[in-house]
Amino acid sequence: MATDTSAPGADPAPSDYVQPDVDVAALRRLLDGRYAEVRDLVRTNLAAYSSILEEAETLSTDDYRERVKELVVEMAATGQTGMGFPQEYGGGGDIGASVAAFETLAYGDLSVLVKVGVQFGLFGGAILQLGSKHHHDEYLADLITGRTMGCFAMTETGHGSNVQAIGTVATYDPDTQEFVIETRGEGSNKDYIGNAARHGELAVVFAQFEVGGRREGVHAFVVPLRRDGEVLPGVRIEDDGLKMGLNGVDNGRIWFDGVRVPRTALLNRFADVTPEGVYESPIENPNKRFFTMLGTLVQGRVCVGGAGINAAKVALTIAVRYGLRRRQFEATSEDEEELLLDYGQHQRRLFPLLARTYALHFAQEVIAAQLHEVFSETESTPDTEKNRRLLESRAAGTKALGTWHATRTIQECREACGGAGYLSVNRFAALKADTDVFTTFEGDNTVLLQLVAKGLLTDYASDFEDLDQLGMVRYVAGLAVETVLEKTNAHKLLERIKDVLPGGDEWDQESGLLDSEYQLAMYRYREEHMLGGVARRLKRGIDDEMNPGEVFSLVQDHVIGAARAHVERLVLEAFVDKVRELPDGDLKVALGLLCDLHALSGIEADRAWFMEHGRLTSQRSKAITREVSDLCRKIRPICEEYVDAFGVPPEMLRSPELVG
Amino acid sequence: MATDTSAPGADPAPSDYVQPDVDVAALRRLLDGRYAEVRDLVRTNLAAYSSILEEAETLSTDDYRERVKELVVEMAATGQTGMGFPQEYGGGGDIGASVAAFETLAYGDLSVLVKVGVQFGLFGGAILQLGSKHHHDEYLADLITGRTMGCFAMTETGHGSNVQAIGTVATYDPDTQEFVIETRGEGSNKDYIGNAARHGELAVVFAQFEVGGRREGVHAFVVPLRRDGEVLPGVRIEDDGLKMGLNGVDNGRIWFDGVRVPRTALLNRFADVTPEGVYESPIENPNKRFFTMLGTLVQGRVCVGGAGINAAKVALTIAVRYGLRRRQFEATSEDEEELLLDYGQHQRRLFPLLARTYALHFAQEVIAAQLHEVFSETESTPDTEKNRRLLESRAAGTKALGTWHATRTIQECREACGGAGYLSVNRFAALKADTDVFTTFEGDNTVLLQLVAKGLLTDYASDFEDLDQLGMVRYVAGLAVETVLEKTNAHKLLERIKDVLPGGDEWDQESGLLDSEYQLAMYRYREEHMLGGVARRLKRGIDDEMNPGEVFSLVQDHVIGAARAHVERLVLEAFVDKVRELPDGDLKVALGLLCDLHALSGIEADRAWFMEHGRLTSQRSKAITREVSDLCRKIRPICEEYVDAFGVPPEMLRSPELVG
């Protein structure tokens, strides 16, 4: 509950510490990284279309939707939204660039962002990744320009995260060589589908593939929805109506009543059917096939995670600037009120979130690069099953942490701006309402963390899905803790932990709190211990002959905790690596402050766990709390530089009276 | 990070435990308490006007504001909104009833709630509490019916929580026997004032009272703003524009340029000026005078806290019902997906919030009763300075906890309903946007907790404000820890703690976790220890000759932590008392489950602190976590009854597809 700030009278900083100067331009170059030019193009576009922030409030929902569509098409003409598509169709041929462009777009109106995501990421991505050349030839050029708008129709009212249970069916009819698309049963209509209520002419529809009475699992089909703006026969569409936010996107529900599409409508990269109705796929295991198809969604997750992190940057930029201008109560002087950010408590509210934003930024840079490499099939990271799995797991974890961080940061920043933060002109209203769904769309965060955990527990995440009761027993019984630990290189890590954390008396020494080896070792220890705990508990449940589902329900919290600990470790590593590779100098010192703050406030937040598991004495726990407060005080003089380096265009801040 | 659920195979419940049946009607009677009839009247009104929930989305802002005003006037005609005013003016003469009515109104559209709060609570309350009989005669009857709409113009753009620093000045001119109201300097305009942008004809304006060049502090004046809808000369009003929520309330900014009002415009209960310009007040100390005037705001805080708690009930009702209908993944069966609320993790998300809602409900009942007694000047609780101070402190604390709880609960419930929770028809959009400002209006929560702490540290909260540097040294130096502890009856409490927490080996015993004496002792121990820590740190800072403001900044987190611990103890006590006074039976067992869950999940959340301070071993900490999960499993079969007992009218849930 209470956080322990440094005792009064304590030396605020050791004498060998020299406060760094921060070169904002250099820090921004570091943050922008490889795709600085792309990011600047998007910044320019955002500034050019900045009126959308106000239009979002003043236009009717219908007009706002049209305006957002216009913007998307106009931005597409600048090349900004098509960077991930092959050059022969008018794209930029650079997946990494497309992620950077998307992330940066999150500085602006988020309906525009999400519409771009639906059109180019989900719809376009499905055509590109699941289709063959004839699909590319038919659709890519027109969708890249926005001439053809499309939907990604996967989720159903009754089936969200559990995609394998969807009720839409595509039955192959060999007589006509067509598929018949059918919404079967209650709750099986598509729902929350972007571009459905108004602009979508085509949809990539996910449906159970049925041929000759046999089901082959979920596959994707290109299905026309509208022609010249009119909904086609057999298709029924309902508007999802007003939403908490993102009202510039036309989400809707879709029912199919015997809609016929040609055999070639199947996006057939991973499975096909012969004209006669024989099902064929190079991937024999149906589960593996399903997850391979779903794996193509990984880019969407990477993009949403990055968007969440960048939305948090907007909120922090406003709140930090406000805290450096707004005064409240005469605290240390009789004549003048104190700046908000000169209160320790206010620093404590904002700076750990600032540090975490930097940490997540660099973690996002790693996953975006990994995505680029796997999907571009570079030599260093070929598109192997193993690399895909690593990529998917890491993308899922980063998306969960990045979007939760956005929700939390935006809320804290809004409250830190008091009543002014409640006025729409000051951006928080839209930021909060629009990002809220990030935690549940493109994969619900808790479900995503369970995927991460399953990936950690076995080399083949998809195998876990396959297990029947007996299989579960065999699987878990055979899963000795050591095996799990070995798979994650724990033995090596444990050695390192032993080196760094000698235990015994030395636990109480102050030395080492700011040593990144110590910090990393703590994060690694937590990860290994939690993962081992999950495996032990699974085994014990099976030994007791419990229903595997019940066992899972009972260990679910541990599963999620282990996954989270794993991703937290990856995030910290990304930040530490980034700091280490910098040449000595002020920039390194300045970034190091944030890295230390991130690492230690993470340990502080979970200090109960570390104490419960013998890795933190109560004395050392209190020392960490003091160090966190001390780091906040060091960050205070340069906090504006840290947020300025995000490079949020001033037009995107609005907030004339808060940050002016 | 991870929460420890029970190990698989553990006995889910000891054999002597019998699952209670819950009589929803009886539980609802218990919750509704003394004012069941009043609450039912409001429920009926809410159902009658339920179309407002949809109108909030479909009407233009202008029309929505008009519709809200209409509703407020029509509800006023039912007597619902005037219950706190004297009967001779058409009121109900029962303050407790007015709080109950207001709280219940929070089940519906919150713009209506806030407009009612502005008109009858703030504007009407100021006339009633700060004015004399001639003010009552002139204004009360018309404001109770809503014929005259008014504003409460305290906050300024540049001055929120620090009301003593406001820049509006009221200069007394003995020649004309008038006050001249003047907005002086940048940021001194009134801001965020409800009823200002459109409907307010009068305003209670807070301004610096100036006479003969001398300032007498902040006082309140009745100032006309409009006549027949036209803004009067010398008054300038600006619309605050679109807000995150509550857009049915017409908030605005007001500037005064030499507006003249008669001498009698001063609300003169606590201070007056003679026609010749001699200032008179029965309260000599200007700080005490100021806080006495502000103390009349206590009713608003009590009301907002209760409204937050009731808004949380709406969210929980929807999320719990959804979790009992929505299925996701085939977990324990091959044929059917699992209900969300059969997942341990989902129980963990919602049930501690449900338990805390009950706890806060009963704490709110206590503070509402206390308010009623002090303001009705009952014999048992006369309107003494001490009782006022206790009331104000408790009201501030309950408001802070209740409104933070609302923000957190609504967010968690929204996420627990996935994408469906994002659609406006399912209520969360409005609940979230409208309640968001509760944490910062009617007193910013962090500032309120500091007030609570100051009240705990001294018998006279207002004295603390007075201290100059020297005074601070004297004050804090004289404030031995023992004195502080004694003032809060700590010596007695510490004895009880010793009895209940024998220490030593017995710490690790399972016995007693469900003993409310143990739970209370833990809460009390934390409170006393934190309070003592604050006093020690203040003293040390002064001993080191630091600037008192800096000392305060350094201990600010501790101050807030101590206040929070204090209020948490009061909340738990209220819940425990309520359970204890019930006769043996199912209802007592059922409520006891929630009380245990609330107490233990509170300790679990702060277990790091208890471990750091030697009050929890790591083994016992883990045992508490297991017990919390066990309690969640016991609550699962009766969770719908718990939310049904809130008695949220079905029309207020909307959410046809979530809860149907």
PDB file of N, CA and C in Angstrom, chain A residues 120-177:
ATOM      1  N   PHE A 120      -5.296  -2.982 -44.014  1.00  0.00           N
ATOM      2  CA  PHE A 120      -3.991  -3.396 -44.546  1.00  0.00           C
ATOM      3  C   PHE A 120      -3.367  -4.532 -43.734  1.00  0.00           C
ATOM      4  N   GLY A 121      -3.611  -4.520 -42.421  1.00  0.00           N
ATOM      5  CA  GLY A 121      -3.012  -5.546 -41.572  1.00  0.00           C
ATOM      6  C   GLY A 121      -3.809  -6.837 -41.616  1.00  0.00           C
ATOM      7  N   LEU A 122      -5.081  -6.754 -41.263  1.00  0.00           N
ATOM      8  CA  LEU A 122      -5.879  -7.970 -41.142  1.00  0.00           C
ATOM      9  C   LEU A 122      -6.383  -8.463 -42.501  1.00  0.00           C
ATOM     10  N   PHE A 123      -7.153  -7.628 -43.164  1.00  0.00           N
ATOM     11  CA  PHE A 123      -7.705  -8.046 -44.468  1.00  0.00           C
ATOM     12  C   PHE A 123      -6.573  -8.271 -45.471  1.00  0.00           C
ATOM     13  N   GLY A 124      -5.763  -7.232 -45.677  1.00  0.00           N
ATOM     14  CA  GLY A 124      -4.659  -7.347 -46.636  1.00  0.00           C
ATOM     15  C   GLY A 124      -3.673  -8.424 -46.219  1.00  0.00           C
ATOM     16  N   GLY A 125      -3.403  -8.489 -44.918  1.00  0.00           N
ATOM     17  CA  GLY A 125      -2.447  -9.479 -44.419  1.00  0.00           C
ATOM     18  C   GLY A 125      -2.925 -10.898 -44.672  1.00  0.00           C
ATOM     19  N   ALA A 126      -4.229 -11.141 -44.506  1.00  0.00           N
ATOM     20  CA  ALA A 126      -4.766 -12.486 -44.729  1.00  0.00           C
ATOM     21  C   ALA A 126      -4.663 -12.877 -46.206  1.00  0.00           C
ATOM     22  N   ILE A 127      -5.001 -11.934 -47.080  1.00  0.00           N
ATOM     23  CA  ILE A 127      -4.868 -12.205 -48.521  1.00  0.00           C
ATOM     24  C   ILE A 127      -3.411 -12.536 -48.859  1.00  0.00           C
ATOM     25  N   LEU A 128      -2.507 -11.724 -48.318  1.00  0.00           N
ATOM     26  CA  LEU A 128      -1.082 -11.903 -48.614  1.00  0.00           C
ATOM     27  C   LEU A 128      -0.538 -13.203 -48.027  1.00  0.00           C
ATOM     28  N   GLN A 129      -0.857 -13.460 -46.775  1.00  0.00           N
ATOM     29  CA  GLN A 129      -0.218 -14.574 -46.076  1.00  0.00           C
ATOM     30  C   GLN A 129      -0.915 -15.911 -46.291  1.00  0.00           C
ATOM     31  N   LEU A 130      -2.232 -15.886 -46.449  1.00  0.00           N
ATOM     32  CA  LEU A 130      -2.956 -17.152 -46.579  1.00  0.00           C
ATOM     33  C   LEU A 130      -3.282 -17.484 -48.029  1.00  0.00           C
ATOM     34  N   GLY A 131      -3.191 -16.464 -48.914  1.00  0.00           N
ATOM     35  CA  GLY A 131      -3.568 -16.693 -50.303  1.00  0.00           C
ATOM     36  C   GLY A 131      -2.395 -17.080 -51.194  1.00  0.00           C
ATOM     37  N   SER A 132      -2.731 -17.381 -52.449  1.00  0.00           N
ATOM     38  CA  SER A 132      -1.714 -17.718 -53.454  1.00  0.00           C
ATOM     39  C   SER A 132      -1.597 -16.567 -54.447  1.00  0.00           C
ATOM     40  N   LYS A 133      -0.756 -16.817 -55.437  1.00  0.00           N
ATOM     41  CA  LYS A 133      -0.486 -15.729 -56.377  1.00  0.00           C
ATOM     42  C   LYS A 133      -1.751 -15.190 -57.045  1.00  0.00           C
ATOM     43  N   HIS A 134      -2.692 -16.086 -57.371  1.00  0.00           N
ATOM     44  CA  HIS A 134      -3.873 -15.562 -58.074  1.00  0.00           C
ATOM     45  C   HIS A 134      -4.704 -14.656 -57.161  1.00  0.00           C
ATOM     46  N   HIS A 135      -4.682 -14.934 -55.852  1.00  0.00           N
ATOM     47  CA  HIS A 135      -5.352 -14.010 -54.925  1.00  0.00           C
ATOM     48  C   HIS A 135      -4.609 -12.670 -54.882  1.00  0.00           C
ATOM     49  N   HIS A 136      -3.280 -12.782 -54.829  1.00  0.00           N
ATOM     50  CA  HIS A 136      -2.484 -11.550 -54.808  1.00  0.00           C
ATOM     51  C   HIS A 136      -2.766 -10.709 -56.043  1.00  0.00           C
ATOM     52  N   ASP A 137      -2.753 -11.386 -57.202  1.00  0.00           N
ATOM     53  CA  ASP A 137      -2.978 -10.664 -58.451  1.00  0.00           C
ATOM     54  C   ASP A 137      -4.355 -10.006 -58.475  1.00  0.00           C
ATOM     55  N   GLU A 138      -5.317 -10.713 -57.927  1.00  0.00           N
ATOM     56  CA  GLU A 138      -6.683 -10.208 -58.014  1.00  0.00           C
ATOM     57  C   GLU A 138      -6.938  -9.051 -57.043  1.00  0.00           C
ATOM     58  N   TYR A 139      -6.348  -9.149 -55.863  1.00  0.00           N
ATOM     59  CA  TYR A 139      -6.786  -8.213 -54.817  1.00  0.00           C
ATOM     60  C   TYR A 139      -5.754  -7.173 -54.343  1.00  0.00           C
ATOM     61  N   LEU A 140      -4.471  -7.547 -54.349  1.00  0.00           N
ATOM     62  CA  LEU A 140      -3.513  -6.716 -53.606  1.00  0.00           C
ATOM     63  C   LEU A 140      -3.432  -5.272 -54.082  1.00  0.00           C
ATOM     64  N   ALA A 141      -3.305  -5.077 -55.394  1.00  0.00           N
ATOM     65  CA  ALA A 141      -3.110  -3.703 -55.892  1.00  0.00           C
ATOM     66  C   ALA A 141      -4.261  -2.799 -55.452  1.00  0.00           C
ATOM     67  N   ASP A 142      -5.477  -3.300 -55.550  1.00  0.00           N
ATOM     68  CA  ASP A 142      -6.635  -2.472 -55.197  1.00  0.00           C
ATOM     69  C   ASP A 142      -6.813  -2.277 -53.703  1.00  0.00           C
ATOM     70  N   LEU A 143      -6.405  -3.261 -52.945  1.00  0.00           N
ATOM     71  CA  LEU A 143      -6.581  -3.050 -51.500  1.00  0.00           C
ATOM     72  C   LEU A 143      -5.486  -2.152 -50.946  1.00  0.00           C
ATOM     73  N   ILE A 144      -4.312  -2.178 -51.564  1.00  0.00           N
ATOM     74  CA  ILE A 144      -3.220  -1.320 -51.085  1.00  0.00           C
ATOM     75  C   ILE A 144      -3.573   0.163 -51.264  1.00  0.00           C
ATOM     76  N   THR A 145      -4.271   0.479 -52.330  1.00  0.00           N
ATOM     77  CA  THR A 145      -4.669   1.883 -52.536  1.00  0.00           C
ATOM     78  C   THR A 145      -5.928   2.235 -51.754  1.00  0.00           C
ATOM     79  N   GLY A 146      -6.621   1.225 -51.251  1.00  0.00           N
ATOM     80  CA  GLY A 146      -7.888   1.488 -50.569  1.00  0.00           C
ATOM     81  C   GLY A 146      -9.059   1.560 -51.531  1.00  0.00           C
ATOM     82  N   ARG A 147      -8.828   1.250 -52.805  1.00  0.00           N
ATOM     83  CA  ARG A 147      -9.950   1.218 -53.748  1.00  0.00           C
ATOM     84  C   ARG A 147     -10.941   0.131 -53.349  1.00  0.00           C
ATOM     85  N   THR A 148     -10.401  -1.022 -52.930  1.00  0.00           N
ATOM     86  CA  THR A 148     -11.263  -2.075 -52.385  1.00  0.00           C
ATOM     87  C   THR A 148     -11.074  -2.143 -50.878  1.00  0.00           C
ATOM     88  N   MET A 149     -12.163  -1.947 -50.145  1.00  0.00           N
ATOM     89  CA  MET A 149     -12.076  -2.054 -48.688  1.00  0.00           C
ATOM     90  C   MET A 149     -12.561  -3.438 -48.274  1.00  0.00           C
ATOM     91  N   GLY A 150     -11.916  -3.992 -47.275  1.00  0.00           N
ATOM     92  CA  GLY A 150     -12.272  -5.362 -46.898  1.00  0.00           C
ATOM     93  C   GLY A 150     -12.323  -5.601 -45.399  1.00  0.00           C
ATOM     94  N   CYS A 151     -12.889  -6.751 -45.048  1.00  0.00           N
ATOM     95  CA  CYS A 151     -13.058  -7.134 -43.642  1.00  0.00           C
ATOM     96  C   CYS A 151     -12.241  -8.382 -43.334  1.00  0.00           C
ATOM     97  N   PHE A 152     -11.997  -8.560 -42.078  1.00  0.00           N
ATOM     98  CA  PHE A 152     -11.371  -9.764 -41.563  1.00  0.00           C
ATOM     99  C   PHE A 152     -12.406 -10.384 -40.633  1.00  0.00           C
ATOM    100  N   ALA A 153     -13.160 -11.368 -41.162  1.00  0.00           N
ATOM    101  CA  ALA A 153     -14.335 -11.855 -40.440  1.00  0.00           C
ATOM    102  C   ALA A 153     -14.032 -13.167 -39.735  1.00  0.00           C
ATOM    103  N   MET A 154     -13.445 -13.064 -38.574  1.00  0.00           N
ATOM    104  CA  MET A 154     -13.108 -14.252 -37.801  1.00  0.00           C
ATOM    105  C   MET A 154     -14.018 -14.372 -36.577  1.00  0.00           C
ATOM    106  N   THR A 155     -13.969 -13.378 -35.683  1.00  0.00           N
ATOM    107  CA  THR A 155     -14.715 -13.439 -34.419  1.00  0.00           C
ATOM    108  C   THR A 155     -16.218 -13.577 -34.652  1.00  0.00           C
ATOM    109  N   GLU A 156     -16.865 -14.377 -33.814  1.00  0.00           N
ATOM    110  CA  GLU A 156     -18.322 -14.484 -33.836  1.00  0.00           C
ATOM    111  C   GLU A 156     -18.873 -14.058 -32.472  1.00  0.00           C
ATOM    112  N   THR A 157     -20.155 -13.740 -32.435  1.00  0.00           N
ATOM    113  CA  THR A 157     -20.749 -13.298 -31.172  1.00  0.00           C
ATOM    114  C   THR A 157     -20.492 -14.318 -30.064  1.00  0.00           C
ATOM    115  N   GLY A 158     -20.630 -15.593 -30.402  1.00  0.00           N
ATOM    116  CA  GLY A 158     -20.469 -16.629 -29.381  1.00  0.00           C
ATOM    117  C   GLY A 158     -19.065 -17.160 -29.260  1.00  0.00           C
ATOM    118  N   HIS A 159     -18.174 -16.736 -30.139  1.00  0.00           N
ATOM    119  CA  HIS A 159     -16.824 -17.314 -30.134  1.00  0.00           C
ATOM    120  C   HIS A 159     -15.778 -16.246 -30.379  1.00  0.00           C
ATOM    121  N   GLY A 160     -15.084 -15.914 -29.315  1.00  0.00           N
ATOM    122  CA  GLY A 160     -14.054 -14.903 -29.419  1.00  0.00           C
ATOM    123  C   GLY A 160     -12.697 -15.561 -29.484  1.00  0.00           C
ATOM    124  N   SER A 161     -12.108 -15.786 -28.319  1.00  0.00           N
ATOM    125  CA  SER A 161     -10.761 -16.348 -28.282  1.00  0.00           C
ATOM    126  C   SER A 161     -10.710 -17.782 -28.806  1.00  0.00           C
ATOM    127  N   ASN A 162     -11.802 -18.510 -28.622  1.00  0.00           N
ATOM    128  CA  ASN A 162     -11.799 -19.912 -29.039  1.00  0.00           C
ATOM    129  C   ASN A 162     -12.221 -20.037 -30.501  1.00  0.00           C
ATOM    130  N   VAL A 163     -11.283 -19.655 -31.389  1.00  0.00           N
ATOM    131  CA  VAL A 163     -11.598 -19.594 -32.815  1.00  0.00           C
ATOM    132  C   VAL A 163     -11.947 -20.972 -33.375  1.00  0.00           C
ATOM    133  N   GLN A 164     -11.355 -22.014 -32.813  1.00  0.00           N
ATOM    134  CA  GLN A 164     -11.623 -23.352 -33.346  1.00  0.00           C
ATOM    135  C   GLN A 164     -13.082 -23.773 -33.200  1.00  0.00           C
ATOM    136  N   ALA A 165     -13.820 -23.067 -32.356  1.00  0.00           N
ATOM    137  CA  ALA A 165     -15.217 -23.440 -32.118  1.00  0.00           C
ATOM    138  C   ALA A 165     -16.208 -22.627 -32.945  1.00  0.00           C
ATOM    139  N   ILE A 166     -15.728 -21.840 -33.891  1.00  0.00           N
ATOM    140  CA  ILE A 166     -16.670 -20.977 -34.633  1.00  0.00           C
ATOM    141  C   ILE A 166     -17.718 -21.808 -35.373  1.00  0.00           C
ATOM    142  N   GLY A 167     -18.868 -21.175 -35.630  1.00  0.00           N
ATOM    143  CA  GLY A 167     -20.011 -21.905 -36.183  1.00  0.00           C
ATOM    144  C   GLY A 167     -20.315 -21.615 -37.643  1.00  0.00           C
ATOM    145  N   THR A 168     -19.570 -20.716 -38.265  1.00  0.00           N
ATOM    146  CA  THR A 168     -19.759 -20.481 -39.695  1.00  0.00           C
ATOM    147  C   THR A 168     -19.179 -21.667 -40.459  1.00  0.00           C
ATOM    148  N   VAL A 169     -19.930 -22.155 -41.449  1.00  0.00           N
ATOM    149  CA  VAL A 169     -19.491 -23.356 -42.165  1.00  0.00           C
ATOM    150  C   VAL A 169     -19.371 -23.045 -43.659  1.00  0.00           C
ATOM    151  N   ALA A 170     -18.309 -23.585 -44.275  1.00  0.00           N
ATOM    152  CA  ALA A 170     -18.130 -23.481 -45.733  1.00  0.00           C
ATOM    153  C   ALA A 170     -18.156 -24.902 -46.285  1.00  0.00           C
ATOM    154  N   THR A 171     -19.254 -25.259 -46.938  1.00  0.00           N
ATOM    155  CA  THR A 171     -19.392 -26.622 -47.450  1.00  0.00           C
ATOM    156  C   THR A 171     -19.028 -26.649 -48.935  1.00  0.00           C
ATOM    157  N   TYR A 172     -18.139 -27.553 -49.295  1.00  0.00           N
ATOM    158  CA  TYR A 172     -17.745 -27.626 -50.712  1.00  0.00           C
ATOM    159  C   TYR A 172     -18.762 -28.453 -51.493  1.00  0.00           C
ATOM    160  N   ASP A 173     -19.218 -27.886 -52.590  1.00  0.00           N
ATOM    161  CA  ASP A 173     -20.180 -28.562 -53.462  1.00  0.00           C
ATOM    162  C   ASP A 173     -19.473 -28.907 -54.769  1.00  0.00           C
ATOM    163  N   PRO A 174     -19.066 -30.199 -54.955  1.00  0.00           N
ATOM    164  CA  PRO A 174     -18.274 -30.583 -56.133  1.00  0.00           C
ATOM    165  C   PRO A 174     -19.069 -30.383 -57.421  1.00  0.00           C
ATOM    166  N   ASP A 175     -20.388 -30.440 -57.341  1.00  0.00           N
ATOM    167  CA  ASP A 175     -21.199 -30.308 -58.559  1.00  0.00           C
ATOM    168  C   ASP A 175     -20.998 -28.952 -59.221  1.00  0.00           C
ATOM    169  N   THR A 176     -21.003 -27.916 -58.396  1.00  0.00           N
ATOM    170  CA  THR A 176     -20.851 -26.576 -58.963  1.00  0.00           C
ATOM    171  C   THR A 176     -19.442 -26.043 -58.771  1.00  0.00           C
ATOM    172  N   GLN A 177     -18.608 -26.846 -58.043  1.00  0.00           N
ATOM    173  CA  GLN A 177     -17.261 -26.382 -57.661  1.00  0.00           C
ATOM    174  C   GLN A 177     -17.321 -25.046 -56.933  1.00  0.00           C
TER     175      GLN A 177
END
